[in-house]
Amino acid sequence: MLKSFGKLLLWMRNGGFQLLLFAGFLLLIWGTFAPVGTVVWWLDRGAEKLEIRTRRLYKRVNDDDTNADLATESRCYIVFLTGVGDTSADQLSSGEEAFLDKLEQDQPQCLTVRNVFPYSAANQDIAGQKIFEFLENVVERADGWLELTQYLLELRNVWRMAISADNRYGSIYNQAIALSIAEQMENKQPIPSSSQQPIQLILMGTSGGVQVALGAAPYLNEWLTVDITIVSFGGVFDGNEGFDAAQHIYHFRGERDLIENVGGIVFPARWQWTIGSPYNRARRQERYTVYSSGNHQHEGDEGYFGKEVAQDDGTTYLELTLKQVKELPIWTFE
C-alpha cells in the first residue's frame, strides 16, 4: 500500500499532477463547449446543406420509377450505433463485428449498416482531430498512463450523447445523425419506398449509441416509410426522444452492468412517477420490454459482445447475446 502510494507521489512529482490538471481542464472545456461543434457545423451552412440533402433523399425514395425497379430488394435494414468507447464507426470491436457478421448470416433478408458514428453531427471520427492527437502525444510520454486517453475519449463522447438528449441542441444533432443513417442505408442499397409495405428498420446500439438511435428515430419515421424497432444493449437514454416513433424498444440489461443504471437515475423521464413521459407511456402500452441478458458487464471481454466464456457449457458472452437477439419477435416480415 505504502509502496503504491509512493509511486503515485513520484509520478505526480515527475509531471503527473500537471497532466491531471490538464486533463481536468480539457474535460471542463469539452463539457462547456460540447454543443459548440454542433452549432458551428449548423451555422456553417449546415442548415442549408442538411435541407438540400434531406430534399434529395426524400425525392429519391419517393420516385415511383426508381422504386419500381426495387420491388425485389431487401426491405430490412439493421443499423448499429456503437458505444461511447469507440473513436470511429470504422473501428468497431472484434466482438461487435462478429455479432453483425453473424446477424447477416442468420437474417439474410436484412442489410447491416455499420458506418454511422453517433458522436459527430458530420459523421466524422475523432481520431484525426488535432486536440485529440495532441492529448494522445502528451499521454504517451506519461509513463504508462496511455489508458487515460481512453477515459477522456469516452467522456468526450458522453458529452456528445448528452447533446442528443438536450432539448436545446438535440433537434439539430439528432436530425443530422438521422440523415447520416438514411444516407448510409441508401449507400448500402437504394431505399425502396411503398406506403403499403413499410421498411423494417432495426436500430441497434450499445451504451450512448442507444440515446442517439432514439433521438434519430422521429426524423427517420418522418422521412421514410418505416417500422422502427430499437434494440438496446446496456443503453443509457433519457426516455423522451424516440419512444413515440418506435414500434417497440427491447432493452438488454446485464447483471453486472452498473453503467446501464445511470439513465434511470439521472433522467427524470425515466422515473416511474413521471407518468406522462414517452418512456412511461411506452411501458404502459407494452412497447418497451426489458430482458435480463445474463452476467454481462457494460463493455469489455465480459460485455455484451465479449468473447470470454460466460457459462459452464462454453457459451461466450457474445454467443449469449446472439442467442437472445435471435429469439426476439422481430425477424418475421410480411
CSV table of C-alpha atoms in Angstrom, one decimal, residues 59-295:
chain,number,residue,atom,x,y,z
A,59,LYS,CA,-37.2,12.9,-53.7
A,60,ARG,CA,-35.2,9.7,-54.3
A,61,VAL,CA,-37.2,7.4,-52.0
A,62,ASN,CA,-40.5,8.8,-53.4
A,63,ASP,CA,-39.5,8.4,-57.1
A,64,ASP,CA,-42.1,5.9,-58.4
A,65,ASP,CA,-40.0,5.0,-61.4
A,66,THR,CA,-36.9,4.2,-59.3
A,67,ASN,CA,-38.9,2.2,-56.7
A,68,ALA,CA,-40.5,0.1,-59.4
A,69,ASP,CA,-37.0,-1.4,-60.0
A,70,LEU,CA,-36.6,-2.2,-56.3
A,71,ALA,CA,-39.6,-4.4,-55.8
A,72,THR,CA,-37.5,-7.4,-55.1
A,73,GLU,CA,-34.8,-5.7,-53.0
A,74,SER,CA,-34.3,-6.1,-49.3
A,75,ARG,CA,-36.8,-4.2,-47.1
A,76,CYS,CA,-35.0,-4.7,-43.8
A,77,TYR,CA,-32.0,-2.7,-42.5
A,78,ILE,CA,-30.1,-3.2,-39.3
A,79,VAL,CA,-28.2,0.0,-38.3
A,80,PHE,CA,-25.6,-0.4,-35.5
A,81,LEU,CA,-24.6,2.6,-33.4
A,82,THR,CA,-21.5,1.9,-31.3
A,83,GLY,CA,-20.9,2.9,-27.6
A,84,VAL,CA,-19.0,5.8,-26.2
A,85,GLY,CA,-15.7,4.0,-26.1
A,86,ASP,CA,-15.1,4.0,-29.9
A,87,THR,CA,-13.4,6.7,-31.9
A,88,SER,CA,-14.9,5.8,-35.3
A,89,ALA,CA,-17.7,3.7,-36.8
A,90,ASP,CA,-15.0,2.1,-38.9
A,91,GLN,CA,-13.2,0.7,-35.7
A,92,LEU,CA,-15.9,-1.5,-34.2
A,93,SER,CA,-14.6,-4.0,-31.7
A,94,SER,CA,-14.0,-7.6,-32.9
A,95,GLY,CA,-16.9,-8.7,-30.9
A,96,GLU,CA,-19.2,-6.1,-32.4
A,97,GLU,CA,-18.0,-7.1,-35.9
A,98,ALA,CA,-18.6,-10.8,-35.1
A,99,PHE,CA,-22.1,-10.0,-33.8
A,100,LEU,CA,-23.1,-8.2,-37.0
A,101,ASP,CA,-21.4,-10.8,-39.2
A,102,LYS,CA,-23.5,-13.5,-37.5
A,103,LEU,CA,-26.7,-11.4,-37.9
A,104,GLU,CA,-26.1,-11.1,-41.6
A,105,GLN,CA,-25.8,-14.9,-41.8
A,106,ASP,CA,-28.8,-15.6,-39.7
A,107,GLN,CA,-31.0,-12.9,-41.2
A,108,PRO,CA,-30.1,-12.8,-44.9
A,109,GLN,CA,-33.2,-10.7,-45.6
A,110,CYS,CA,-31.6,-7.8,-43.7
A,111,LEU,CA,-28.8,-5.5,-44.6
A,112,THR,CA,-26.4,-4.2,-41.9
A,113,VAL,CA,-25.2,-0.6,-41.8
A,114,ARG,CA,-22.1,-0.2,-39.6
A,115,ASN,CA,-20.5,3.1,-40.6
A,116,VAL,CA,-22.5,5.7,-38.7
A,117,PHE,CA,-20.6,7.4,-36.0
A,118,PRO,CA,-23.2,8.5,-33.4
A,119,TYR,CA,-20.9,11.1,-31.7
A,120,SER,CA,-20.5,13.5,-34.6
A,121,ALA,CA,-23.2,15.6,-36.4
A,122,ALA,CA,-21.0,15.4,-39.5
A,123,ASN,CA,-20.5,11.6,-39.2
A,124,GLN,CA,-16.7,12.1,-38.8
A,125,ASP,CA,-14.5,10.1,-36.5
A,126,ILE,CA,-12.4,12.0,-33.9
A,127,ALA,CA,-9.1,10.2,-34.3
A,128,GLY,CA,-7.9,12.9,-36.8
A,129,GLN,CA,-8.9,15.9,-34.6
A,130,LYS,CA,-5.8,18.0,-33.6
A,131,ILE,CA,-6.8,18.3,-30.0
A,132,PHE,CA,-7.1,14.5,-29.7
A,133,GLU,CA,-3.8,13.9,-31.4
A,134,PHE,CA,-2.2,16.5,-29.1
A,135,LEU,CA,-3.6,14.8,-26.0
A,136,GLU,CA,-2.5,11.4,-27.2
A,137,ASN,CA,1.0,12.6,-27.7
A,138,VAL,CA,1.1,14.1,-24.2
A,139,VAL,CA,-0.2,11.0,-22.5
A,140,GLU,CA,2.2,8.7,-24.4
A,141,ARG,CA,5.0,10.5,-22.7
A,142,ALA,CA,3.4,10.0,-19.3
A,143,ASP,CA,5.0,6.6,-18.3
A,144,GLY,CA,2.2,4.1,-18.8
A,145,TRP,CA,-0.8,6.4,-18.5
A,146,LEU,CA,-2.0,5.9,-22.0
A,147,GLU,CA,-5.3,4.5,-20.7
A,148,LEU,CA,-6.2,8.0,-19.6
A,149,THR,CA,-6.7,8.8,-23.2
A,150,GLN,CA,-9.4,6.2,-23.5
A,151,TYR,CA,-11.2,7.6,-20.4
A,152,LEU,CA,-11.0,11.1,-21.8
A,153,LEU,CA,-12.3,9.9,-25.1
A,154,GLU,CA,-15.2,8.2,-23.5
A,155,LEU,CA,-16.1,11.3,-21.6
A,156,ARG,CA,-15.9,13.4,-24.7
A,157,ASN,CA,-18.4,11.0,-26.4
A,158,VAL,CA,-20.6,11.1,-23.3
A,159,TRP,CA,-20.9,14.9,-23.7
A,160,ARG,CA,-21.9,14.4,-27.3
A,161,MET,CA,-24.5,11.8,-26.3
A,162,ALA,CA,-25.8,14.4,-23.8
A,163,ILE,CA,-26.4,16.8,-26.7
A,164,SER,CA,-28.7,14.3,-28.2
A,165,ALA,CA,-30.8,14.3,-25.0
A,166,ASP,CA,-30.6,18.2,-24.7
A,167,ASN,CA,-33.8,19.9,-25.6
A,168,ARG,CA,-31.9,23.0,-26.7
A,169,TYR,CA,-29.5,21.4,-29.2
A,170,GLY,CA,-30.8,17.9,-29.6
A,171,SER,CA,-33.1,18.6,-32.5
A,172,ILE,CA,-30.1,19.8,-34.6
A,173,TYR,CA,-27.9,16.9,-33.6
A,174,ASN,CA,-30.5,14.2,-33.9
A,175,GLN,CA,-31.6,15.4,-37.3
A,176,ALA,CA,-28.0,15.3,-38.6
A,177,ILE,CA,-27.5,11.8,-37.3
A,178,ALA,CA,-30.8,10.6,-38.8
A,179,LEU,CA,-29.8,11.9,-42.2
A,180,SER,CA,-26.4,10.2,-41.9
A,181,ILE,CA,-28.3,6.9,-41.1
A,182,ALA,CA,-30.6,7.3,-44.1
A,183,GLU,CA,-27.7,8.1,-46.4
A,184,GLN,CA,-25.7,5.1,-45.3
A,185,MET,CA,-28.8,3.0,-45.8
A,186,GLU,CA,-29.1,4.4,-49.3
A,187,ASN,CA,-25.4,3.7,-49.9
A,188,LYS,CA,-25.9,0.1,-48.8
A,189,GLN,CA,-28.9,-0.3,-51.1
A,190,PRO,CA,-31.2,2.3,-52.7
A,191,ILE,CA,-34.1,2.6,-50.2
A,192,PRO,CA,-37.3,1.1,-51.5
A,193,SER,CA,-40.5,3.0,-50.7
A,194,SER,CA,-44.1,1.9,-50.5
A,195,SER,CA,-47.0,3.2,-48.5
A,196,GLN,CA,-48.4,-0.3,-48.4
A,197,GLN,CA,-45.2,-2.1,-47.3
A,198,PRO,CA,-43.0,-0.2,-44.8
A,199,ILE,CA,-39.3,-0.9,-44.5
A,200,GLN,CA,-38.3,-2.7,-41.3
A,201,LEU,CA,-35.6,-0.5,-39.7
A,202,ILE,CA,-33.9,-2.1,-36.7
A,203,LEU,CA,-31.7,0.4,-34.8
A,204,MET,CA,-29.3,-1.4,-32.6
A,205,GLY,CA,-27.0,0.3,-30.1
A,206,THR,CA,-24.9,-0.1,-27.0
A,207,SER,CA,-24.3,2.5,-24.3
A,208,GLY,CA,-24.8,6.1,-25.5
A,209,GLY,CA,-25.5,4.9,-29.0
A,210,VAL,CA,-29.0,3.9,-27.9
A,211,GLN,CA,-29.8,7.5,-26.9
A,212,VAL,CA,-28.6,8.7,-30.4
A,213,ALA,CA,-30.7,6.0,-32.1
A,214,LEU,CA,-33.7,7.1,-30.2
A,215,GLY,CA,-33.0,10.7,-31.0
A,216,ALA,CA,-32.8,10.0,-34.7
A,217,ALA,CA,-35.9,7.8,-34.8
A,218,PRO,CA,-38.6,10.6,-35.2
A,219,TYR,CA,-36.8,12.0,-38.2
A,220,LEU,CA,-36.4,8.7,-39.9
A,221,ASN,CA,-40.1,8.0,-39.2
A,222,GLU,CA,-40.9,11.3,-40.8
A,223,TRP,CA,-38.8,10.9,-43.9
A,224,LEU,CA,-39.1,7.2,-44.7
A,225,THR,CA,-41.9,4.7,-44.8
A,226,VAL,CA,-40.6,2.6,-41.9
A,227,ASP,CA,-41.5,0.5,-38.9
A,228,ILE,CA,-38.7,1.2,-36.4
A,229,THR,CA,-37.5,-1.2,-33.8
A,230,ILE,CA,-34.9,-0.2,-31.2
A,231,VAL,CA,-32.6,-2.9,-29.7
A,232,SER,CA,-30.5,-1.7,-26.7
A,233,PHE,CA,-27.6,-3.4,-25.2
A,234,GLY,CA,-26.9,-1.7,-21.8
A,235,GLY,CA,-28.2,1.5,-23.3
A,236,VAL,CA,-28.2,4.8,-21.4
A,237,PHE,CA,-31.0,7.1,-22.6
A,238,ASP,CA,-33.2,9.9,-21.3
A,239,GLY,CA,-36.7,8.4,-22.0
A,240,ASN,CA,-38.0,11.2,-24.2
A,241,GLU,CA,-36.9,11.0,-27.8
A,242,GLY,CA,-37.8,8.1,-30.0
A,243,PHE,CA,-40.3,6.3,-27.7
A,244,ASP,CA,-43.3,7.6,-29.7
A,245,ALA,CA,-41.7,6.9,-33.1
A,246,ALA,CA,-40.6,3.3,-32.4
A,247,GLN,CA,-42.9,0.4,-32.8
A,248,HIS,CA,-41.1,-1.4,-29.9
A,249,ILE,CA,-37.9,-0.9,-27.8
A,250,TYR,CA,-36.1,-4.0,-26.5
A,251,HIS,CA,-33.6,-3.3,-23.7
A,252,PHE,CA,-31.0,-5.9,-22.6
A,253,ARG,CA,-29.6,-5.4,-19.1
A,254,GLY,CA,-26.6,-7.3,-17.9
A,255,GLU,CA,-26.5,-8.3,-14.2
A,256,ARG,CA,-23.0,-6.7,-13.8
A,257,ASP,CA,-23.7,-3.7,-15.9
A,258,LEU,CA,-23.6,-0.8,-13.5
A,259,ILE,CA,-23.4,1.9,-16.2
A,260,GLU,CA,-26.8,0.9,-17.6
A,261,ASN,CA,-28.4,2.1,-14.3
A,262,VAL,CA,-27.3,5.7,-14.8
A,263,GLY,CA,-30.0,6.6,-17.3
A,264,GLY,CA,-32.8,5.5,-14.9
A,265,ILE,CA,-31.3,7.6,-12.1
A,266,VAL,CA,-30.3,10.9,-13.8
A,267,PHE,CA,-33.1,11.4,-16.3
A,268,PRO,CA,-36.5,12.4,-14.8
A,269,ALA,CA,-38.4,11.0,-17.7
A,270,ARG,CA,-37.3,7.5,-16.6
A,271,TRP,CA,-38.7,7.9,-13.1
A,272,GLN,CA,-41.8,5.9,-12.5
A,273,TRP,CA,-43.8,8.8,-11.1
A,274,THR,CA,-43.2,10.8,-14.3
A,275,ILE,CA,-46.3,9.1,-15.7
A,276,GLY,CA,-46.7,11.2,-18.8
A,277,SER,CA,-43.2,10.8,-20.2
A,278,PRO,CA,-42.8,8.9,-23.5
A,279,TYR,CA,-40.8,6.3,-21.7
A,280,ASN,CA,-43.6,5.5,-19.2
A,281,ARG,CA,-46.3,5.6,-21.9
A,282,ALA,CA,-44.3,3.0,-23.8
A,283,ARG,CA,-44.1,0.9,-20.7
A,284,ARG,CA,-47.8,1.0,-20.1
A,285,GLN,CA,-48.5,0.2,-23.7
A,286,GLU,CA,-46.1,-2.7,-23.6
A,287,ARG,CA,-43.9,-1.3,-26.3
A,288,TYR,CA,-40.9,-1.3,-24.0
A,289,THR,CA,-39.5,-4.7,-23.0
A,290,VAL,CA,-36.6,-5.3,-20.7
A,291,TYR,CA,-34.6,-8.6,-20.7
A,292,SER,CA,-32.0,-9.7,-18.2
A,293,SER,CA,-29.3,-10.8,-20.6
A,294,GLY,CA,-27.2,-12.7,-18.1
A,295,ASN,CA,-23.9,-12.0,-16.3
